[in-house]
PDB file of C-alpha atoms in Angstrom:
ATOM      1  CA  MET A  21     162.967  65.122 141.978  1.00  0.00           C
ATOM      2  CA  LEU A  22     161.261  62.702 139.566  1.00  0.00           C
ATOM      3  CA  ALA A  23     164.437  60.614 139.291  1.00  0.00           C
ATOM      4  CA  ALA A  24     164.703  60.327 143.062  1.00  0.00           C
ATOM      5  CA  THR A  25     161.032  59.334 143.282  1.00  0.00           C
ATOM      6  CA  MET A  26     161.538  56.634 140.655  1.00  0.00           C
ATOM      7  CA  LYS A  27     164.528  55.241 142.554  1.00  0.00           C
ATOM      8  CA  HIS A  28     162.506  54.983 145.750  1.00  0.00           C
ATOM      9  CA  LEU A  29     159.611  53.436 143.840  1.00  0.00           C
ATOM     10  CA  ALA A  30     161.870  50.829 142.272  1.00  0.00           C
ATOM     11  CA  LEU A  31     163.265  49.805 145.646  1.00  0.00           C
ATOM     12  CA  ALA A  32     159.751  49.707 147.092  1.00  0.00           C
ATOM     13  CA  VAL A  33     158.795  47.259 144.341  1.00  0.00           C
ATOM     14  CA  LEU A  34     161.591  44.983 145.562  1.00  0.00           C
ATOM     15  CA  ALA A  35     160.086  44.916 149.040  1.00  0.00           C
ATOM     16  CA  ILE A  36     156.592  44.260 147.694  1.00  0.00           C
ATOM     17  CA  ALA A  37     157.923  41.364 145.644  1.00  0.00           C
ATOM     18  CA  LEU A  38     159.089  39.729 148.863  1.00  0.00           C
ATOM     19  CA  GLY A  39     155.495  39.096 149.805  1.00  0.00           C
ATOM     20  CA  CYS A  40     154.669  37.315 146.548  1.00  0.00           C
ATOM     21  CA  SER A  41     154.052  33.595 146.924  1.00  0.00           C
ATOM     22  CA  VAL A  42     156.346  31.212 145.098  1.00  0.00           C
ATOM     23  CA  ALA A  43     154.149  28.201 145.737  1.00  0.00           C
ATOM     24  CA  ALA A  44     153.831  27.676 141.991  1.00  0.00           C
ATOM     25  CA  ALA A  45     157.570  27.086 141.679  1.00  0.00           C
ATOM     26  CA  GLU A  46     158.461  23.434 142.200  1.00  0.00           C
ATOM     27  CA  THR A  47     162.059  24.053 143.260  1.00  0.00           C
ATOM     28  CA  LEU A  48     164.112  26.771 144.906  1.00  0.00           C
ATOM     29  CA  THR A  49     166.257  27.078 141.777  1.00  0.00           C
ATOM     30  CA  ALA A  50     163.161  27.762 139.685  1.00  0.00           C
ATOM     31  CA  SER A  51     161.940  30.400 142.130  1.00  0.00           C
ATOM     32  CA  LEU A  52     165.343  32.133 142.133  1.00  0.00           C
ATOM     33  CA  GLN A  53     165.415  32.404 138.356  1.00  0.00           C
ATOM     34  CA  GLY A  54     161.840  33.640 138.154  1.00  0.00           C
ATOM     35  CA  ASP A  55     161.882  36.340 140.843  1.00  0.00           C
ATOM     36  CA  THR A  56     165.229  38.099 141.058  1.00  0.00           C
ATOM     37  CA  ALA A  57     163.768  41.218 142.681  1.00  0.00           C
ATOM     38  CA  GLY A  58     161.905  39.287 145.359  1.00  0.00           C
ATOM     39  CA  LEU A  59     164.970  37.186 146.059  1.00  0.00           C
ATOM     40  CA  TYR A  60     167.135  40.276 146.521  1.00  0.00           C
ATOM     41  CA  ALA A  61     164.603  41.789 148.916  1.00  0.00           C
ATOM     42  CA  ALA A  62     164.564  38.592 150.981  1.00  0.00           C
ATOM     43  CA  ILE A  63     168.360  38.494 151.170  1.00  0.00           C
ATOM     44  CA  LYS A  64     168.640  42.152 152.109  1.00  0.00           C
ATOM     45  CA  GLU A  65     165.949  41.919 154.771  1.00  0.00           C
ATOM     46  CA  ALA A  66     167.716  38.944 156.357  1.00  0.00           C
ATOM     47  CA  MET A  67     171.009  40.827 156.414  1.00  0.00           C
ATOM     48  CA  GLN A  68     169.470  44.000 157.853  1.00  0.00           C
ATOM     49  CA  SER A  69     167.985  42.055 160.748  1.00  0.00           C
ATOM     50  CA  SER A  70     171.251  40.380 161.692  1.00  0.00           C
ATOM     51  CA  TYR A  71     174.096  42.762 160.796  1.00  0.00           C
ATOM     52  CA  VAL A  72     176.267  43.942 163.667  1.00  0.00           C
ATOM     53  CA  ASN A  73     178.359  46.977 162.723  1.00  0.00           C
ATOM     54  CA  GLY A  74     181.664  45.493 163.785  1.00  0.00           C
ATOM     55  CA  SER A  75     183.766  48.050 161.892  1.00  0.00           C
ATOM     56  CA  ILE A  76     182.529  51.119 163.761  1.00  0.00           C
ATOM     57  CA  LYS A  77     184.730  50.908 166.871  1.00  0.00           C
ATOM     58  CA  LYS A  78     187.791  50.369 164.696  1.00  0.00           C
ATOM     59  CA  ALA A  79     186.854  53.326 162.480  1.00  0.00           C
ATOM     60  CA  ILE A  80     186.320  55.666 165.430  1.00  0.00           C
ATOM     61  CA  LYS A  81     189.595  54.610 167.044  1.00  0.00           C
ATOM     62  CA  GLU A  82     191.589  55.102 163.823  1.00  0.00           C
ATOM     63  CA  LYS A  83     189.554  58.186 162.755  1.00  0.00           C
ATOM     64  CA  ARG A  84     189.057  56.657 159.309  1.00  0.00           C
ATOM     65  CA  TYR A  85     186.478  54.339 157.814  1.00  0.00           C
ATOM     66  CA  ALA A  86     187.489  52.094 154.903  1.00  0.00           C
ATOM     67  CA  LEU A  87     184.487  51.829 152.602  1.00  0.00           C
ATOM     68  CA  ASP A  88     186.004  48.731 150.967  1.00  0.00           C
ATOM     69  CA  ASP A  89     187.020  47.058 154.224  1.00  0.00           C
ATOM     70  CA  CYS A  90     188.196  43.518 153.424  1.00  0.00           C
ATOM     71  CA  GLU A  91     187.795  42.562 157.079  1.00  0.00           C
ATOM     72  CA  ALA A  92     184.142  43.588 157.285  1.00  0.00           C
ATOM     73  CA  PRO A  93     182.045  40.835 158.886  1.00  0.00           C
ATOM     74  CA  ASN A  94     180.370  38.170 156.783  1.00  0.00           C
ATOM     75  CA  LEU A  95     176.747  39.283 156.674  1.00  0.00           C
ATOM     76  CA  THR A  96     175.270  35.867 155.888  1.00  0.00           C
ATOM     77  CA  GLY A  97     177.470  33.894 158.285  1.00  0.00           C
ATOM     78  CA  SER A  98     176.634  30.663 156.518  1.00  0.00           C
ATOM     79  CA  GLY A  99     179.164  29.806 153.857  1.00  0.00           C
ATOM     80  CA  PRO A 100     178.906  30.097 150.078  1.00  0.00           C
ATOM     81  CA  SER A 101     175.678  29.179 148.357  1.00  0.00           C
ATOM     82  CA  LYS A 102     175.423  26.472 145.726  1.00  0.00           C
ATOM     83  CA  SER A 103     173.553  29.058 143.640  1.00  0.00           C
ATOM     84  CA  GLU A 104     175.751  31.530 141.736  1.00  0.00           C
ATOM     85  CA  LEU A 105     172.751  33.840 141.349  1.00  0.00           C
ATOM     86  CA  LEU A 106     172.250  33.878 145.105  1.00  0.00           C
ATOM     87  CA  ASP A 107     175.935  34.565 145.775  1.00  0.00           C
ATOM     88  CA  SER A 108     175.918  37.490 143.329  1.00  0.00           C
ATOM     89  CA  LEU A 109     172.837  39.085 144.877  1.00  0.00           C
ATOM     90  CA  ALA A 110     174.152  38.449 148.396  1.00  0.00           C
ATOM     91  CA  GLY A 111     177.319  40.341 147.502  1.00  0.00           C
ATOM     92  CA  VAL A 112     175.301  43.385 146.432  1.00  0.00           C
ATOM     93  CA  ALA A 113     173.009  43.247 149.468  1.00  0.00           C
ATOM     94  CA  GLY A 114     175.963  42.807 151.801  1.00  0.00           C
ATOM     95  CA  THR A 115     177.653  45.923 150.463  1.00  0.00           C
ATOM     96  CA  ALA A 116     174.444  47.976 150.610  1.00  0.00           C
ATOM     97  CA  VAL A 117     173.539  46.911 154.158  1.00  0.00           C
ATOM     98  CA  ARG A 118     177.053  47.278 155.573  1.00  0.00           C
ATOM     99  CA  LEU A 119     177.584  50.776 154.165  1.00  0.00           C
ATOM    100  CA  SER A 120     174.095  52.033 155.049  1.00  0.00           C
ATOM    101  CA  VAL A 121     174.276  50.861 158.665  1.00  0.00           C
ATOM    102  CA  ASP A 122     177.884  51.946 159.209  1.00  0.00           C
ATOM    103  CA  LEU A 123     177.561  55.405 157.660  1.00  0.00           C
ATOM    104  CA  ARG A 124     174.421  56.104 159.656  1.00  0.00           C
ATOM    105  CA  LYS A 125     176.200  55.043 162.865  1.00  0.00           C
ATOM    106  CA  LEU A 126     179.149  57.281 161.988  1.00  0.00           C
ATOM    107  CA  GLY A 127     176.848  60.296 161.813  1.00  0.00           C
ATOM    108  CA  TYR A 128     176.500  60.789 158.061  1.00  0.00           C
ATOM    109  CA  PRO A 129     172.829  61.531 157.213  1.00  0.00           C
ATOM    110  CA  PRO A 130     171.105  59.359 154.567  1.00  0.00           C
ATOM    111  CA  GLU A 131     170.653  62.256 152.171  1.00  0.00           C
ATOM    112  CA  VAL A 132     174.437  62.281 151.687  1.00  0.00           C
ATOM    113  CA  TRP A 133     174.869  58.611 150.711  1.00  0.00           C
ATOM    114  CA  GLU A 134     171.500  56.933 150.211  1.00  0.00           C
ATOM    115  CA  THR A 135     171.004  57.764 146.523  1.00  0.00           C
ATOM    116  CA  LEU A 136     174.491  56.523 145.619  1.00  0.00           C
ATOM    117  CA  ILE A 137     173.853  53.183 147.315  1.00  0.00           C
ATOM    118  CA  GLN A 138     170.402  52.856 145.741  1.00  0.00           C
ATOM    119  CA  ASP A 139     171.893  53.546 142.312  1.00  0.00           C
ATOM    120  CA  PHE A 140     174.434  50.783 142.956  1.00  0.00           C
ATOM    121  CA  GLU A 141     171.699  48.341 143.996  1.00  0.00           C
ATOM    122  CA  LEU A 142     169.449  49.031 141.035  1.00  0.00           C
ATOM    123  CA  ARG A 143     172.344  48.842 138.579  1.00  0.00           C
ATOM    124  CA  GLU A 144     173.603  45.557 139.997  1.00  0.00           C
ATOM    125  CA  ILE A 145     170.192  43.910 140.344  1.00  0.00           C
ATOM    126  CA  GLU A 146     169.399  44.654 136.722  1.00  0.00           C
ATOM    127  CA  SER A 147     172.817  43.464 135.593  1.00  0.00           C
ATOM    128  CA  ILE A 148     172.428  40.197 137.521  1.00  0.00           C
ATOM    129  CA  ARG A 149     168.892  39.706 136.235  1.00  0.00           C
ATOM    130  CA  VAL A 150     169.998  40.093 132.631  1.00  0.00           C
ATOM    131  CA  ALA A 151     173.056  37.896 133.160  1.00  0.00           C
ATOM    132  CA  ALA A 152     171.254  35.228 135.210  1.00  0.00           C
ATOM    133  CA  THR A 153     172.549  32.506 132.919  1.00  0.00           C
ATOM    134  CA  ARG A 154     176.195  33.293 133.672  1.00  0.00           C
ATOM    135  CA  HIS A 155     178.298  34.085 136.712  1.00  0.00           C
ATOM    136  CA  LEU A 156     179.401  37.700 137.034  1.00  0.00           C
ATOM    137  CA  THR A 157     183.184  37.958 137.062  1.00  0.00           C
ATOM    138  CA  ASP A 158     185.150  39.501 139.920  1.00  0.00           C
ATOM    139  CA  GLU A 159     186.211  42.289 137.538  1.00  0.00           C
ATOM    140  CA  GLU A 160     182.584  43.175 136.738  1.00  0.00           C
ATOM    141  CA  MET A 161     181.602  43.294 140.387  1.00  0.00           C
ATOM    142  CA  ALA A 162     184.730  45.220 141.378  1.00  0.00           C
ATOM    143  CA  GLY A 163     184.209  47.819 138.652  1.00  0.00           C
ATOM    144  CA  SER A 164     180.708  48.661 139.857  1.00  0.00           C
ATOM    145  CA  SER A 165     181.794  48.714 143.496  1.00  0.00           C
ATOM    146  CA  GLU A 166     184.674  51.044 142.654  1.00  0.00           C
ATOM    147  CA  LYS A 167     182.229  53.539 141.108  1.00  0.00           C
ATOM    148  CA  LEU A 168     180.153  53.404 144.291  1.00  0.00           C
ATOM    149  CA  TYR A 169     183.138  53.876 146.610  1.00  0.00           C
ATOM    150  CA  MET A 170     184.576  56.790 144.642  1.00  0.00           C
ATOM    151  CA  GLY A 171     181.191  58.500 144.580  1.00  0.00           C
ATOM    152  CA  LEU A 172     180.812  58.026 148.324  1.00  0.00           C
ATOM    153  CA  VAL A 173     184.290  59.370 149.073  1.00  0.00           C
ATOM    154  CA  ALA A 174     183.496  62.555 147.148  1.00  0.00           C
ATOM    155  CA  ALA A 175     180.050  63.052 148.709  1.00  0.00           C
ATOM    156  CA  LEU A 176     181.162  62.275 152.261  1.00  0.00           C
ATOM    157  CA  SER A 177     184.220  64.510 151.948  1.00  0.00           C
ATOM    158  CA  ARG A 178     182.059  67.439 150.897  1.00  0.00           C
ATOM    159  CA  TYR A 179     179.752  66.925 153.867  1.00  0.00           C
ATOM    160  CA  ARG A 180     182.684  66.543 156.239  1.00  0.00           C
ATOM    161  CA  GLU A 181     184.040  69.974 155.308  1.00  0.00           C
ATOM    162  CA  ALA A 182     181.218  71.462 157.395  1.00  0.00           C
ATOM    163  CA  HIS A 183     181.377  68.661 159.990  1.00  0.00           C
ATOM    164  CA  PRO A 184     185.103  68.036 160.588  1.00  0.00           C
ATOM    165  CA  SER A 185     184.523  65.954 163.735  1.00  0.00           C
ATOM    166  CA  LEU A 186     183.146  63.080 161.658  1.00  0.00           C
ATOM    167  CA  VAL A 187     185.343  60.088 160.840  1.00  0.00           C
ATOM    168  CA  ARG A 188     186.952  60.391 157.414  1.00  0.00           C
ATOM    169  CA  ALA A 189     185.756  57.852 154.820  1.00  0.00           C
ATOM    170  CA  VAL A 190     188.394  56.417 152.472  1.00  0.00           C
ATOM    171  CA  PHE A 191     188.571  54.053 149.519  1.00  0.00           C
ATOM    172  CA  GLU A 192     191.752  51.993 149.840  1.00  0.00           C
ATOM    173  CA  ASP A 193     191.373  50.120 146.522  1.00  0.00           C
ATOM    174  CA  SER A 194     193.815  47.465 147.727  1.00  0.00           C
ATOM    175  CA  GLY A 195     191.790  44.513 146.501  1.00  0.00           C
ATOM    176  CA  CYS A 196     190.336  41.770 148.681  1.00  0.00           C
ATOM    177  CA  GLY A 197     191.249  38.137 148.420  1.00  0.00           C
ATOM    178  CA  VAL A 198     188.648  35.402 148.150  1.00  0.00           C
ATOM    179  CA  GLY A 199     187.636  33.775 151.427  1.00  0.00           C
ATOM    180  CA  GLU A 200     189.693  30.750 152.376  1.00  0.00           C
ATOM    181  CA  GLU A 201     187.298  27.883 151.791  1.00  0.00           C
ATOM    182  CA  VAL A 202     188.235  24.615 153.448  1.00  0.00           C
ATOM    183  CA  GLU A 203     188.531  21.279 151.666  1.00  0.00           C
ATOM    184  CA  VAL A 204     186.259  19.067 153.749  1.00  0.00           C
ATOM    185  CA  THR A 205     185.964  15.273 153.617  1.00  0.00           C
ATOM    186  CA  ILE A 206     182.825  14.023 155.358  1.00  0.00           C
ATOM    187  CA  LYS A 207     182.757  10.437 156.619  1.00  0.00           C
ATOM    188  CA  THR A 208     180.299   8.432 158.685  1.00  0.00           C
ATOM    189  CA  ARG A 209     180.839   6.056 161.593  1.00  0.00           C
ATOM    190  CA  PRO A 210     179.626   3.398 161.302  1.00  0.00           C
ATOM    191  CA  SER A 211     180.520   3.461 157.633  1.00  0.00           C
ATOM    192  CA  GLY A 212     177.901   3.135 154.944  1.00  0.00           C
ATOM    193  CA  GLY A 213     175.978   6.226 155.965  1.00  0.00           C
ATOM    194  CA  THR A 214     174.704   8.909 153.596  1.00  0.00           C
ATOM    195  CA  VAL A 215     175.137  12.616 154.377  1.00  0.00           C
ATOM    196  CA  TYR A 216     173.467  15.573 152.680  1.00  0.00           C
ATOM    197  CA  PHE A 217     174.402  19.180 153.533  1.00  0.00           C
ATOM    198  CA  ILE A 218     173.270  22.698 152.654  1.00  0.00           C
ATOM    199  CA  SER A 219     174.546  26.135 153.672  1.00  0.00           C
ATOM    200  CA  SER A 220     172.496  27.561 156.526  1.00  0.00           C
ATOM    201  CA  PHE A 221     171.687  30.611 154.413  1.00  0.00           C
ATOM    202  CA  ASP A 222     170.288  28.458 151.592  1.00  0.00           C
ATOM    203  CA  TYR A 223     168.276  26.517 154.184  1.00  0.00           C
ATOM    204  CA  LYS A 224     166.768  29.724 155.576  1.00  0.00           C
ATOM    205  CA  LEU A 225     166.120  30.968 152.066  1.00  0.00           C
ATOM    206  CA  CYS A 226     164.006  27.899 151.286  1.00  0.00           C
ATOM    207  CA  LYS A 227     161.891  28.768 154.330  1.00  0.00           C
ATOM    208  CA  ALA A 228     161.579  32.364 153.177  1.00  0.00           C
ATOM    209  CA  ARG A 229     160.460  31.153 149.745  1.00  0.00           C
ATOM    210  CA  ASN A 230     157.681  29.018 151.277  1.00  0.00           C
ATOM    211  CA  LEU A 231     159.462  25.759 150.512  1.00  0.00           C
ATOM    212  CA  ASP A 232     160.040  22.891 152.948  1.00  0.00           C
ATOM    213  CA  PRO A 233     163.792  23.243 153.627  1.00  0.00           C
ATOM    214  CA  ASP A 234     164.100  19.544 154.516  1.00  0.00           C
ATOM    215  CA  ASN A 235     162.587  18.403 151.230  1.00  0.00           C
ATOM    216  CA  ARG A 236     165.556  17.934 148.898  1.00  0.00           C
ATOM    217  CA  ASP A 237     163.318  17.825 145.826  1.00  0.00           C
ATOM    218  CA  GLY A 238     161.919  21.302 146.427  1.00  0.00           C
ATOM    219  CA  CYS A 239     164.817  22.834 148.346  1.00  0.00           C
ATOM    220  CA  ASP A 240     167.203  21.624 145.665  1.00  0.00           C
ATOM    221  CA  LEU A 241     170.454  23.182 146.887  1.00  0.00           C
ATOM    222  CA  TRP A 242     171.246  20.223 149.173  1.00  0.00           C
ATOM    223  CA  GLN A 243     174.441  18.399 148.221  1.00  0.00           C
ATOM    224  CA  GLU A 244     175.474  14.821 148.929  1.00  0.00           C
ATOM    225  CA  ALA A 245     178.817  14.307 150.659  1.00  0.00           C
ATOM    226  CA  VAL A 246     180.801  11.894 148.487  1.00  0.00           C
ATOM    227  CA  GLU A 247     183.788  10.205 150.079  1.00  0.00           C
ATOM    228  CA  GLY A 248     186.859  10.752 147.913  1.00  0.00           C
ATOM    229  CA  ASP A 249     185.410  14.002 146.522  1.00  0.00           C
ATOM    230  CA  PRO A 250     185.988  16.696 149.199  1.00  0.00           C
ATOM    231  CA  ALA A 251     183.610  19.644 149.327  1.00  0.00           C
ATOM    232  CA  HIS A 252     184.859  23.247 149.516  1.00  0.00           C
ATOM    233  CA  MET A 253     183.092  24.770 152.512  1.00  0.00           C
ATOM    234  CA  LEU A 254     183.182  27.801 154.808  1.00  0.00           C
ATOM    235  CA  GLY A 255     180.727  28.932 157.473  1.00  0.00           C
ATOM    236  CA  ASP A 256     177.583  27.246 158.790  1.00  0.00           C
ATOM    237  CA  TYR A 257     175.850  24.253 157.235  1.00  0.00           C
ATOM    238  CA  GLU A 258     172.851  22.075 158.031  1.00  0.00           C
ATOM    239  CA  TYR A 259     173.231  18.350 157.478  1.00  0.00           C
ATOM    240  CA  PHE A 260     171.126  15.200 157.490  1.00  0.00           C
ATOM    241  CA  ALA A 261     172.720  11.750 157.871  1.00  0.00           C
ATOM    242  CA  THR A 262     171.150   8.316 157.510  1.00  0.00           C
ATOM    243  CA  TRP A 263     172.352   4.727 158.018  1.00  0.00           C
ATOM    244  CA  PRO A 264     170.740   1.423 157.024  1.00  0.00           C
ATOM    245  CA  ASP A 265     170.427   0.238 160.652  1.00  0.00           C
ATOM    246  CA  GLN A 266     170.745   3.465 162.670  1.00  0.00           C
ATOM    247  CA  ALA A 267     168.496   6.354 163.551  1.00  0.00           C
ATOM    248  CA  PRO A 268     168.969   9.374 161.240  1.00  0.00           C
ATOM    249  CA  LYS A 269     170.736  12.460 162.540  1.00  0.00           C
ATOM    250  CA  ARG A 270     169.968  16.108 161.808  1.00  0.00           C
ATOM    251  CA  SER A 271     172.432  18.750 162.999  1.00  0.00           C
ATOM    252  CA  ARG A 272     174.752  21.613 161.994  1.00  0.00           C
ATOM    253  CA  LEU A 273     178.395  22.018 161.012  1.00  0.00           C
ATOM    254  CA  ARG A 274     180.593  25.104 161.356  1.00  0.00           C
ATOM    255  CA  ILE A 275     183.647  25.240 159.132  1.00  0.00           C
ATOM    256  CA  ASN A 276     186.227  27.798 160.262  1.00  0.00           C
ATOM    257  CA  SER A 277     188.739  29.139 157.731  1.00  0.00           C
ATOM    258  CA  SER A 278     191.309  29.692 160.495  1.00  0.00           C
ATOM    259  CA  SER A 279     191.581  25.931 160.870  1.00  0.00           C
ATOM    260  CA  ASN A 280     193.585  23.595 158.663  1.00  0.00           C
ATOM    261  CA  TRP A 281     192.612  24.086 155.008  1.00  0.00           C
ATOM    262  CA  GLN A 282     191.996  20.353 154.806  1.00  0.00           C
ATOM    263  CA  GLN A 283     189.604  18.792 157.310  1.00  0.00           C
ATOM    264  CA  THR A 284     187.967  15.411 157.819  1.00  0.00           C
ATOM    265  CA  ILE A 285     184.672  15.398 159.681  1.00  0.00           C
ATOM    266  CA  THR A 286     183.168  12.161 160.982  1.00  0.00           C
ATOM    267  CA  ILE A 287     179.407  12.031 161.500  1.00  0.00           C
ATOM    268  CA  THR A 288     178.073   9.570 164.080  1.00  0.00           C
ATOM    269  CA  PRO A 289     174.445   8.734 165.005  1.00  0.00           C
TER     270      PRO A 289
END
């Protein structure tokens, strides 16, 4: 009972941290490194408000739900972040949100799966906090996820014995490939323009952290498009383009992995 209370308390602290001001931090990078718990809460809240359980119809039709579904929808919908810390936390939040929403929709009550997912979150958040100076390897992330999936399979199977009409949950353990990022060359017409871009998720995160997302000094995850040095992109991006004798342009790009893996995008005023 005490252990369960402590788990709920720890997750409540994450939500409280979301309300803490980061005005003292001069840059987004500084705020990320100084408030891992608050950052995770912000990411998870954003995902919870936008996630559409696209795997449910497929699971009901096939009478099986793959906990480690490689085709599960991208919860951020915005492309990879420039911040490795952010990407690591987003991976944890994405798994937690997807499983929680889907299992609830499939009729499994929270008391069957909630503690297992909370354990996974707390374990991963602490691991990422301690290892903030290095990028977690795919093997490290996969190992923790495997423990979660195996625990869920066992717990859900036990519950399903008394509720056989529920969709069976499985752990396929087939491994998921990395998303097909696209090699993008950004040019301007007329030539001589300067283009800066940022993933839409990073842009929204700057807003959530009380930073002006259009200020590249504070929201310091903007990147300059350098001709001859293609960027690896996937998803939605904000961009800002300027020319010496033209009006600046502010708009959005969507890079689709189903397209050619090499793309050239020309920005015009």
